[in-house]
Amino acid sequence: MIVCIFTIVILSLAVPLLYKVFGSKTAYLLAIIPAVIFTWFLYQYLQFSPAFPLQESLTWNPYFNLNFSFYLDGLSLLFLLLISGIGAMIYVYAGYYMKGKAYYGRFFMILTLFMAAMLGLVLANNWLTVLVFWELTSITSFLLIGYEHEKKKARYAAWQGLLVTSFGGLALLAGLVLITIVTGEYTISELSNFSDTLQSSTLYLPILLCVALGAFTKSAQVPFHFWLPNAMAAPTPVSAFLHSATMVKAGIYFLARFSPIIGNTIEWQILLCATGGLTMLTGAIMAFKSDNLKKLLAYSTISALGIMVLSFGLGTEAAVYAGLAYIIAHALYKSTLFMLAGIIDKQAGTKKISELPRNLYKKMPAAFILVTLAALSFGGIAPFFGFVAKEMLMEMVLHAPFFSSILVIVMVLTGTFFVTLLLILAHSTFFKKKGKAGRNIIAGGTIFYLAPLVTALAGLYFGLFPDQLSELLSNAAATFANNIPEKHLALWHGWNMALALSILSIIAGLGLYWAKIAFNWKPKAGFLSLIYPSNIYQYLFNGVIKLGEWQTRKIQTGYLRYYAMFTLFTILLLAGFTFFYKAGIRINTSTIDVYLIDLILGIIALLALAYTLFSPSKIDSLLSLSIVGIAISIIFFTSGAPDLAITFFLIDTLTVTVFVLILHKLPKKIIPKTTIARYRDAFISLGIGLLITLILFSITYDPLTSRLKQFYAENSYNIAKGKNMVNVILVDFRVLDTFGEITVLAIGALGVFALVNYSKKNTIL
Amino acid sequence: MKSLILTITAKYILPVMMLFSVFLLMRGHHLPGGGFVGGLTAGAGFVLYAFANGVEVTLEKMWLRPVKIIALGLLIAFLSGLPGLITEASFFKAYWLPWEVFFLPKLGTPLLFDAGVYLVVWGIVMVIIFPNITED
């Protein structure tokens, strides 16, 4: 597992190089990676049926309990097979779709990296590792959504996706930290032992809310659903992969993973069922409203995600099986539909149903057949796998432990919308009576249809032989609780209530579609737009930018004196508060030795300082300021710090040099300060001076009995072979600090370099 | 404005200051001195030279531009940490040559690191001060 993920990461970095060698065939080459992973794990699983869970671990940073520990059980395997299986198909599809587009190599590099992150996410066992992969999926999907970065819409959508999901990521981090505070455990597989401790803890509610917030943002639940439809700005292979089978499923996976740990309490059930139910209805209605094929699919994805959240929220045996089955069904039909939406978009030139040419089925028969295959599964029509999953969902809501009747109504309503959507996809799109004749539509290469064909047929195959998935699902379900029995999936359950509800939803769906066609009915759904969360997002987004502009205007005035004033005043406030509050003033005059030479130098420094302050000439002030510096460096020298003295002296010299150089560039006319400003500045400067003096007195109050001094004195020659202790500390004992410091200095110098070259428009340095 | 006295002085003082700065760098391990002070001294020498002859003349006479000197210094400082990282997985572990060279201090990775500091500081002084020297 470790090898497999690291190999993909390294390979992903090599993709641009591969592209140089193999050109546009790179994608087909890359498709081998997920295909190998898929077959390898499937083969291992079928051949040896290994005892779950499999574990592997690699220490990363033991101090922070940070391990690359990976863990394969039924749930991870299910997701792993989905990601790699769909992933392989997506590569084949994208290889054709992206042919000849700009940044081909970069696109596949990010896509591969994303796949690695996704695989890592479902396999990781240490929650710190999980978070790393979680954020990695957010970042890579940001890059993929914003792939067409010259479009403003794509950039906006990418930002939105990143901000929403990383907000959730932060919430998740908080939740996981809280879990570790309660349990002290970093390994997810061990956490289920602590479920009682967690659920009785006072921190349980915050933990639940934080974890759920993370999962909800990632899985686009109401009210965070708005980023997903916008994310359709991404190229279609990305939508098909990220927003149907993988990225948004990460939140679902997380809920499934944490269900045995913090799940199945009243709070969990209420939160997840309410959110899931609301999301599935909202998504279905919004999908019904959309005219854009990709948006329609995106909203129906939101709805499907709501169904999954609902089923894991219920947490009964039937619900767990139904949720897991629906994940497979959804991944299969949704990736097919997305891929076909991309084909239609590419060949017919539009994604809008109303703009499609008439009688498209004649021109794209293959697309029509495939869309119908997938859409039938989507609508839950026998004998497709979608039907099997839907039967299980009906079964689940019928036997729900609470609010069964409400859930049944919601489920049937969603089912109705799904059937209508099926008809829109299969009928409205391809059998338009009116509309343009359409330009010359090329059917597209065979290879273009290969990937959706495989996924569509898989949906049919598993519909006909659902028992093939029984073992996989049972293994996955076993991770939810110990006592979940194995279950056998079947296409035909006999005449029962679930089937009746299915038929009801189909009839209602037909009716709704007829009504939509007959009356050209477009529901306004104004009540939904009232609480448009995307408006809130927009408001916050603009607000933050406004705040930034305001505070930049206020603080970044461009006047050095104000920068100095703000900085010093802040120091005075914060350090002063801390000092008086935590330490207090302590003065012990007996520890202070004053020598005559220090006294004389001190008086010289004071006199020079007074001259600096009150001299009318700027150059005079400057020169007397350098006297202060020289006097201080002599004090350093007489106090036994020659290194400090030399450095101080040189710095002082160079500073004065810079000042002299700048001086004649300053405006000749000095704007006199107001009296209030004078008092304010005097207050701040005197305050800082007084504070530093008091702090110094307090530090010297305690006799210096540090072991450090002794340590350096003993070891600097014996170990580090240097007699100059200061230098030994700088270049040997604390060398990493020094390295950091010179790096900072170098970056500062680069800043100066950039500024100078910017204003002078030539590169002299 | 060119001052003959300044030009001649700078011409002779620059090598002396450079020598002195290297001397400071070398003695730093046992006596007051070191890369930081050495770099400042070298920088001061070049600033003086630029005062006398102008920035462009000074830059023309240098093999490396100041920014590249900074980069080189950082690189050397980083490289001096690598031997420890490779042998004992401990970044910046010090290694010394087992023999001593006449007139030179004991050679080892800390001295190499100090040389990196020297270069960085030297370059920074020039980058900060040179743009302010205008000829008028």
PDB file of N, CA, C and O in Angstrom, chain B residues 29-68:
ATOM      1  N   HIS B  29      36.768  31.412  14.775  1.00  0.00           N
ATOM      2  CA  HIS B  29      36.432  30.251  15.603  1.00  0.00           C
ATOM      3  C   HIS B  29      37.100  30.303  16.970  1.00  0.00           C
ATOM      4  O   HIS B  29      36.600  29.731  17.923  1.00  0.00           O
ATOM      5  N   HIS B  30      38.231  30.997  17.036  1.00  0.00           N
ATOM      6  CA  HIS B  30      38.920  31.048  18.325  1.00  0.00           C
ATOM      7  C   HIS B  30      38.888  32.423  18.972  1.00  0.00           C
ATOM      8  O   HIS B  30      38.924  32.541  20.178  1.00  0.00           O
ATOM      9  N   LEU B  31      38.858  33.454  18.160  1.00  0.00           N
ATOM     10  CA  LEU B  31      38.957  34.809  18.681  1.00  0.00           C
ATOM     11  C   LEU B  31      37.815  35.639  18.103  1.00  0.00           C
ATOM     12  O   LEU B  31      37.175  35.229  17.135  1.00  0.00           O
ATOM     13  N   PRO B  32      37.589  36.834  18.670  1.00  0.00           N
ATOM     14  CA  PRO B  32      36.484  37.645  18.153  1.00  0.00           C
ATOM     15  C   PRO B  32      36.573  37.831  16.645  1.00  0.00           C
ATOM     16  O   PRO B  32      37.639  38.089  16.102  1.00  0.00           O
ATOM     17  N   GLY B  33      35.449  37.683  15.977  1.00  0.00           N
ATOM     18  CA  GLY B  33      35.418  37.770  14.519  1.00  0.00           C
ATOM     19  C   GLY B  33      34.313  36.844  14.020  1.00  0.00           C
ATOM     20  O   GLY B  33      33.349  36.600  14.737  1.00  0.00           O
ATOM     21  N   GLY B  34      34.449  36.362  12.814  1.00  0.00           N
ATOM     22  CA  GLY B  34      33.461  35.422  12.295  1.00  0.00           C
ATOM     23  C   GLY B  34      32.863  35.901  10.996  1.00  0.00           C
ATOM     24  O   GLY B  34      33.189  36.985  10.496  1.00  0.00           O
ATOM     25  N   GLY B  35      31.989  35.068  10.443  1.00  0.00           N
ATOM     26  CA  GLY B  35      31.435  35.337   9.126  1.00  0.00           C
ATOM     27  C   GLY B  35      30.627  36.614   9.065  1.00  0.00           C
ATOM     28  O   GLY B  35      30.708  37.367   8.106  1.00  0.00           O
ATOM     29  N   PHE B  36      29.859  36.898  10.108  1.00  0.00           N
ATOM     30  CA  PHE B  36      28.976  38.056  10.064  1.00  0.00           C
ATOM     31  C   PHE B  36      29.789  39.350  10.007  1.00  0.00           C
ATOM     32  O   PHE B  36      29.591  40.190   9.123  1.00  0.00           O
ATOM     33  N   VAL B  37      30.721  39.453  10.947  1.00  0.00           N
ATOM     34  CA  VAL B  37      31.548  40.661  10.989  1.00  0.00           C
ATOM     35  C   VAL B  37      32.393  40.762   9.727  1.00  0.00           C
ATOM     36  O   VAL B  37      32.533  41.841   9.122  1.00  0.00           O
ATOM     37  N   GLY B  38      32.929  39.613   9.303  1.00  0.00           N
ATOM     38  CA  GLY B  38      33.735  39.607   8.082  1.00  0.00           C
ATOM     39  C   GLY B  38      32.944  40.103   6.900  1.00  0.00           C
ATOM     40  O   GLY B  38      33.407  40.947   6.120  1.00  0.00           O
ATOM     41  N   GLY B  39      31.712  39.612   6.771  1.00  0.00           N
ATOM     42  CA  GLY B  39      30.856  40.035   5.668  1.00  0.00           C
ATOM     43  C   GLY B  39      30.568  41.515   5.718  1.00  0.00           C
ATOM     44  O   GLY B  39      30.593  42.206   4.689  1.00  0.00           O
ATOM     45  N   LEU B  40      30.317  42.033   6.928  1.00  0.00           N
ATOM     46  CA  LEU B  40      30.057  43.470   7.067  1.00  0.00           C
ATOM     47  C   LEU B  40      31.266  44.277   6.622  1.00  0.00           C
ATOM     48  O   LEU B  40      31.140  45.294   5.919  1.00  0.00           O
ATOM     49  N   THR B  41      32.458  43.805   7.031  1.00  0.00           N
ATOM     50  CA  THR B  41      33.673  44.532   6.670  1.00  0.00           C
ATOM     51  C   THR B  41      33.851  44.548   5.150  1.00  0.00           C
ATOM     52  O   THR B  41      34.135  45.596   4.546  1.00  0.00           O
ATOM     53  N   ALA B  42      33.678  43.367   4.544  1.00  0.00           N
ATOM     54  CA  ALA B  42      33.832  43.292   3.098  1.00  0.00           C
ATOM     55  C   ALA B  42      32.827  44.220   2.420  1.00  0.00           C
ATOM     56  O   ALA B  42      33.160  44.950   1.479  1.00  0.00           O
ATOM     57  N   GLY B  43      31.591  44.195   2.930  1.00  0.00           N
ATOM     58  CA  GLY B  43      30.556  45.065   2.368  1.00  0.00           C
ATOM     59  C   GLY B  43      30.951  46.526   2.494  1.00  0.00           C
ATOM     60  O   GLY B  43      30.834  47.303   1.545  1.00  0.00           O
ATOM     61  N   ALA B  44      31.477  46.889   3.672  1.00  0.00           N
ATOM     62  CA  ALA B  44      31.860  48.282   3.889  1.00  0.00           C
ATOM     63  C   ALA B  44      32.937  48.687   2.902  1.00  0.00           C
ATOM     64  O   ALA B  44      32.912  49.800   2.343  1.00  0.00           O
ATOM     65  N   GLY B  45      33.883  47.786   2.649  1.00  0.00           N
ATOM     66  CA  GLY B  45      34.937  48.072   1.693  1.00  0.00           C
ATOM     67  C   GLY B  45      34.382  48.377   0.320  1.00  0.00           C
ATOM     68  O   GLY B  45      34.762  49.364  -0.326  1.00  0.00           O
ATOM     69  N   PHE B  46      33.441  47.551  -0.122  1.00  0.00           N
ATOM     70  CA  PHE B  46      32.872  47.770  -1.451  1.00  0.00           C
ATOM     71  C   PHE B  46      32.014  49.028  -1.494  1.00  0.00           C
ATOM     72  O   PHE B  46      31.946  49.703  -2.523  1.00  0.00           O
ATOM     73  N   VAL B  47      31.354  49.330  -0.371  1.00  0.00           N
ATOM     74  CA  VAL B  47      30.557  50.558  -0.343  1.00  0.00           C
ATOM     75  C   VAL B  47      31.479  51.776  -0.524  1.00  0.00           C
ATOM     76  O   VAL B  47      31.181  52.704  -1.290  1.00  0.00           O
ATOM     77  N   LEU B  48      32.622  51.703   0.148  1.00  0.00           N
ATOM     78  CA  LEU B  48      33.584  52.796   0.011  1.00  0.00           C
ATOM     79  C   LEU B  48      34.030  52.929  -1.442  1.00  0.00           C
ATOM     80  O   LEU B  48      34.080  54.030  -2.008  1.00  0.00           O
ATOM     81  N   TYR B  49      34.328  51.794  -2.055  1.00  0.00           N
ATOM     82  CA  TYR B  49      34.778  51.801  -3.442  1.00  0.00           C
ATOM     83  C   TYR B  49      33.700  52.377  -4.358  1.00  0.00           C
ATOM     84  O   TYR B  49      33.983  53.141  -5.283  1.00  0.00           O
ATOM     85  N   ALA B  50      32.429  52.011  -4.069  1.00  0.00           N
ATOM     86  CA  ALA B  50      31.330  52.513  -4.892  1.00  0.00           C
ATOM     87  C   ALA B  50      31.140  54.010  -4.700  1.00  0.00           C
ATOM     88  O   ALA B  50      30.798  54.733  -5.628  1.00  0.00           O
ATOM     89  N   PHE B  51      31.416  54.484  -3.474  1.00  0.00           N
ATOM     90  CA  PHE B  51      31.350  55.931  -3.229  1.00  0.00           C
ATOM     91  C   PHE B  51      32.331  56.654  -4.136  1.00  0.00           C
ATOM     92  O   PHE B  51      32.030  57.679  -4.747  1.00  0.00           O
ATOM     93  N   ALA B  52      33.514  56.078  -4.209  1.00  0.00           N
ATOM     94  CA  ALA B  52      34.576  56.761  -4.926  1.00  0.00           C
ATOM     95  C   ALA B  52      34.409  56.667  -6.427  1.00  0.00           C
ATOM     96  O   ALA B  52      34.624  57.640  -7.149  1.00  0.00           O
ATOM     97  N   ASN B  53      34.014  55.500  -6.925  1.00  0.00           N
ATOM     98  CA  ASN B  53      34.045  55.282  -8.369  1.00  0.00           C
ATOM     99  C   ASN B  53      32.673  55.116  -9.004  1.00  0.00           C
ATOM    100  O   ASN B  53      32.582  54.931 -10.209  1.00  0.00           O
ATOM    101  N   GLY B  54      31.633  55.126  -8.218  1.00  0.00           N
ATOM    102  CA  GLY B  54      30.301  54.908  -8.782  1.00  0.00           C
ATOM    103  C   GLY B  54      29.941  53.441  -8.758  1.00  0.00           C
ATOM    104  O   GLY B  54      30.793  52.557  -8.795  1.00  0.00           O
ATOM    105  N   VAL B  55      28.618  53.185  -8.689  1.00  0.00           N
ATOM    106  CA  VAL B  55      28.130  51.823  -8.520  1.00  0.00           C
ATOM    107  C   VAL B  55      28.414  50.983  -9.761  1.00  0.00           C
ATOM    108  O   VAL B  55      28.850  49.836  -9.680  1.00  0.00           O
ATOM    109  N   GLU B  56      28.218  51.585 -10.938  1.00  0.00           N
ATOM    110  CA  GLU B  56      28.318  50.768 -12.145  1.00  0.00           C
ATOM    111  C   GLU B  56      29.738  50.290 -12.380  1.00  0.00           C
ATOM    112  O   GLU B  56      29.960  49.141 -12.746  1.00  0.00           O
ATOM    113  N   VAL B  57      30.696  51.176 -12.125  1.00  0.00           N
ATOM    114  CA  VAL B  57      32.094  50.779 -12.271  1.00  0.00           C
ATOM    115  C   VAL B  57      32.403  49.635 -11.315  1.00  0.00           C
ATOM    116  O   VAL B  57      33.050  48.644 -11.679  1.00  0.00           O
ATOM    117  N   THR B  58      31.914  49.781 -10.074  1.00  0.00           N
ATOM    118  CA  THR B  58      32.171  48.748  -9.083  1.00  0.00           C
ATOM    119  C   THR B  58      31.603  47.408  -9.533  1.00  0.00           C
ATOM    120  O   THR B  58      32.256  46.370  -9.443  1.00  0.00           O
ATOM    121  N   LEU B  59      30.344  47.449 -10.013  1.00  0.00           N
ATOM    122  CA  LEU B  59      29.697  46.198 -10.399  1.00  0.00           C
ATOM    123  C   LEU B  59      30.408  45.562 -11.591  1.00  0.00           C
ATOM    124  O   LEU B  59      30.508  44.342 -11.675  1.00  0.00           O
ATOM    125  N   GLU B  60      30.908  46.407 -12.486  1.00  0.00           N
ATOM    126  CA  GLU B  60      31.599  45.852 -13.650  1.00  0.00           C
ATOM    127  C   GLU B  60      32.841  45.087 -13.245  1.00  0.00           C
ATOM    128  O   GLU B  60      33.247  44.141 -13.905  1.00  0.00           O
ATOM    129  N   LYS B  61      33.470  45.542 -12.169  1.00  0.00           N
ATOM    130  CA  LYS B  61      34.710  44.895 -11.756  1.00  0.00           C
ATOM    131  C   LYS B  61      34.474  43.598 -10.993  1.00  0.00           C
ATOM    132  O   LYS B  61      35.414  42.874 -10.698  1.00  0.00           O
ATOM    133  N   MET B  62      33.220  43.345 -10.631  1.00  0.00           N
ATOM    134  CA  MET B  62      32.947  42.132  -9.832  1.00  0.00           C
ATOM    135  C   MET B  62      32.635  40.971 -10.763  1.00  0.00           C
ATOM    136  O   MET B  62      32.042  41.130 -11.815  1.00  0.00           O
ATOM    137  N   TRP B  63      33.031  39.771 -10.323  1.00  0.00           N
ATOM    138  CA  TRP B  63      32.716  38.582 -11.113  1.00  0.00           C
ATOM    139  C   TRP B  63      31.243  38.227 -10.965  1.00  0.00           C
ATOM    140  O   TRP B  63      30.592  37.777 -11.889  1.00  0.00           O
ATOM    141  N   LEU B  64      30.746  38.414  -9.744  1.00  0.00           N
ATOM    142  CA  LEU B  64      29.375  38.000  -9.457  1.00  0.00           C
ATOM    143  C   LEU B  64      28.573  39.203  -9.020  1.00  0.00           C
ATOM    144  O   LEU B  64      29.088  40.061  -8.294  1.00  0.00           O
ATOM    145  N   ARG B  65      27.315  39.250  -9.449  1.00  0.00           N
ATOM    146  CA  ARG B  65      26.435  40.308  -8.962  1.00  0.00           C
ATOM    147  C   ARG B  65      26.083  40.034  -7.487  1.00  0.00           C
ATOM    148  O   ARG B  65      26.007  38.876  -7.076  1.00  0.00           O
ATOM    149  N   PRO B  66      25.844  41.117  -6.703  1.00  0.00           N
ATOM    150  CA  PRO B  66      25.576  40.928  -5.276  1.00  0.00           C
ATOM    151  C   PRO B  66      24.485  39.893  -4.979  1.00  0.00           C
ATOM    152  O   PRO B  66      24.645  39.073  -4.078  1.00  0.00           O
ATOM    153  N   VAL B  67      23.411  39.894  -5.774  1.00  0.00           N
ATOM    154  CA  VAL B  67      22.333  38.949  -5.494  1.00  0.00           C
ATOM    155  C   VAL B  67      22.832  37.515  -5.656  1.00  0.00           C
ATOM    156  O   VAL B  67      22.482  36.617  -4.895  1.00  0.00           O
ATOM    157  N   LYS B  68      23.715  37.322  -6.642  1.00  0.00           N
ATOM    158  CA  LYS B  68      24.237  35.975  -6.845  1.00  0.00           C
ATOM    159  C   LYS B  68      25.203  35.589  -5.731  1.00  0.00           C
ATOM    160  O   LYS B  68      25.331  34.419  -5.398  1.00  0.00           O
TER     161      LYS B  68
END
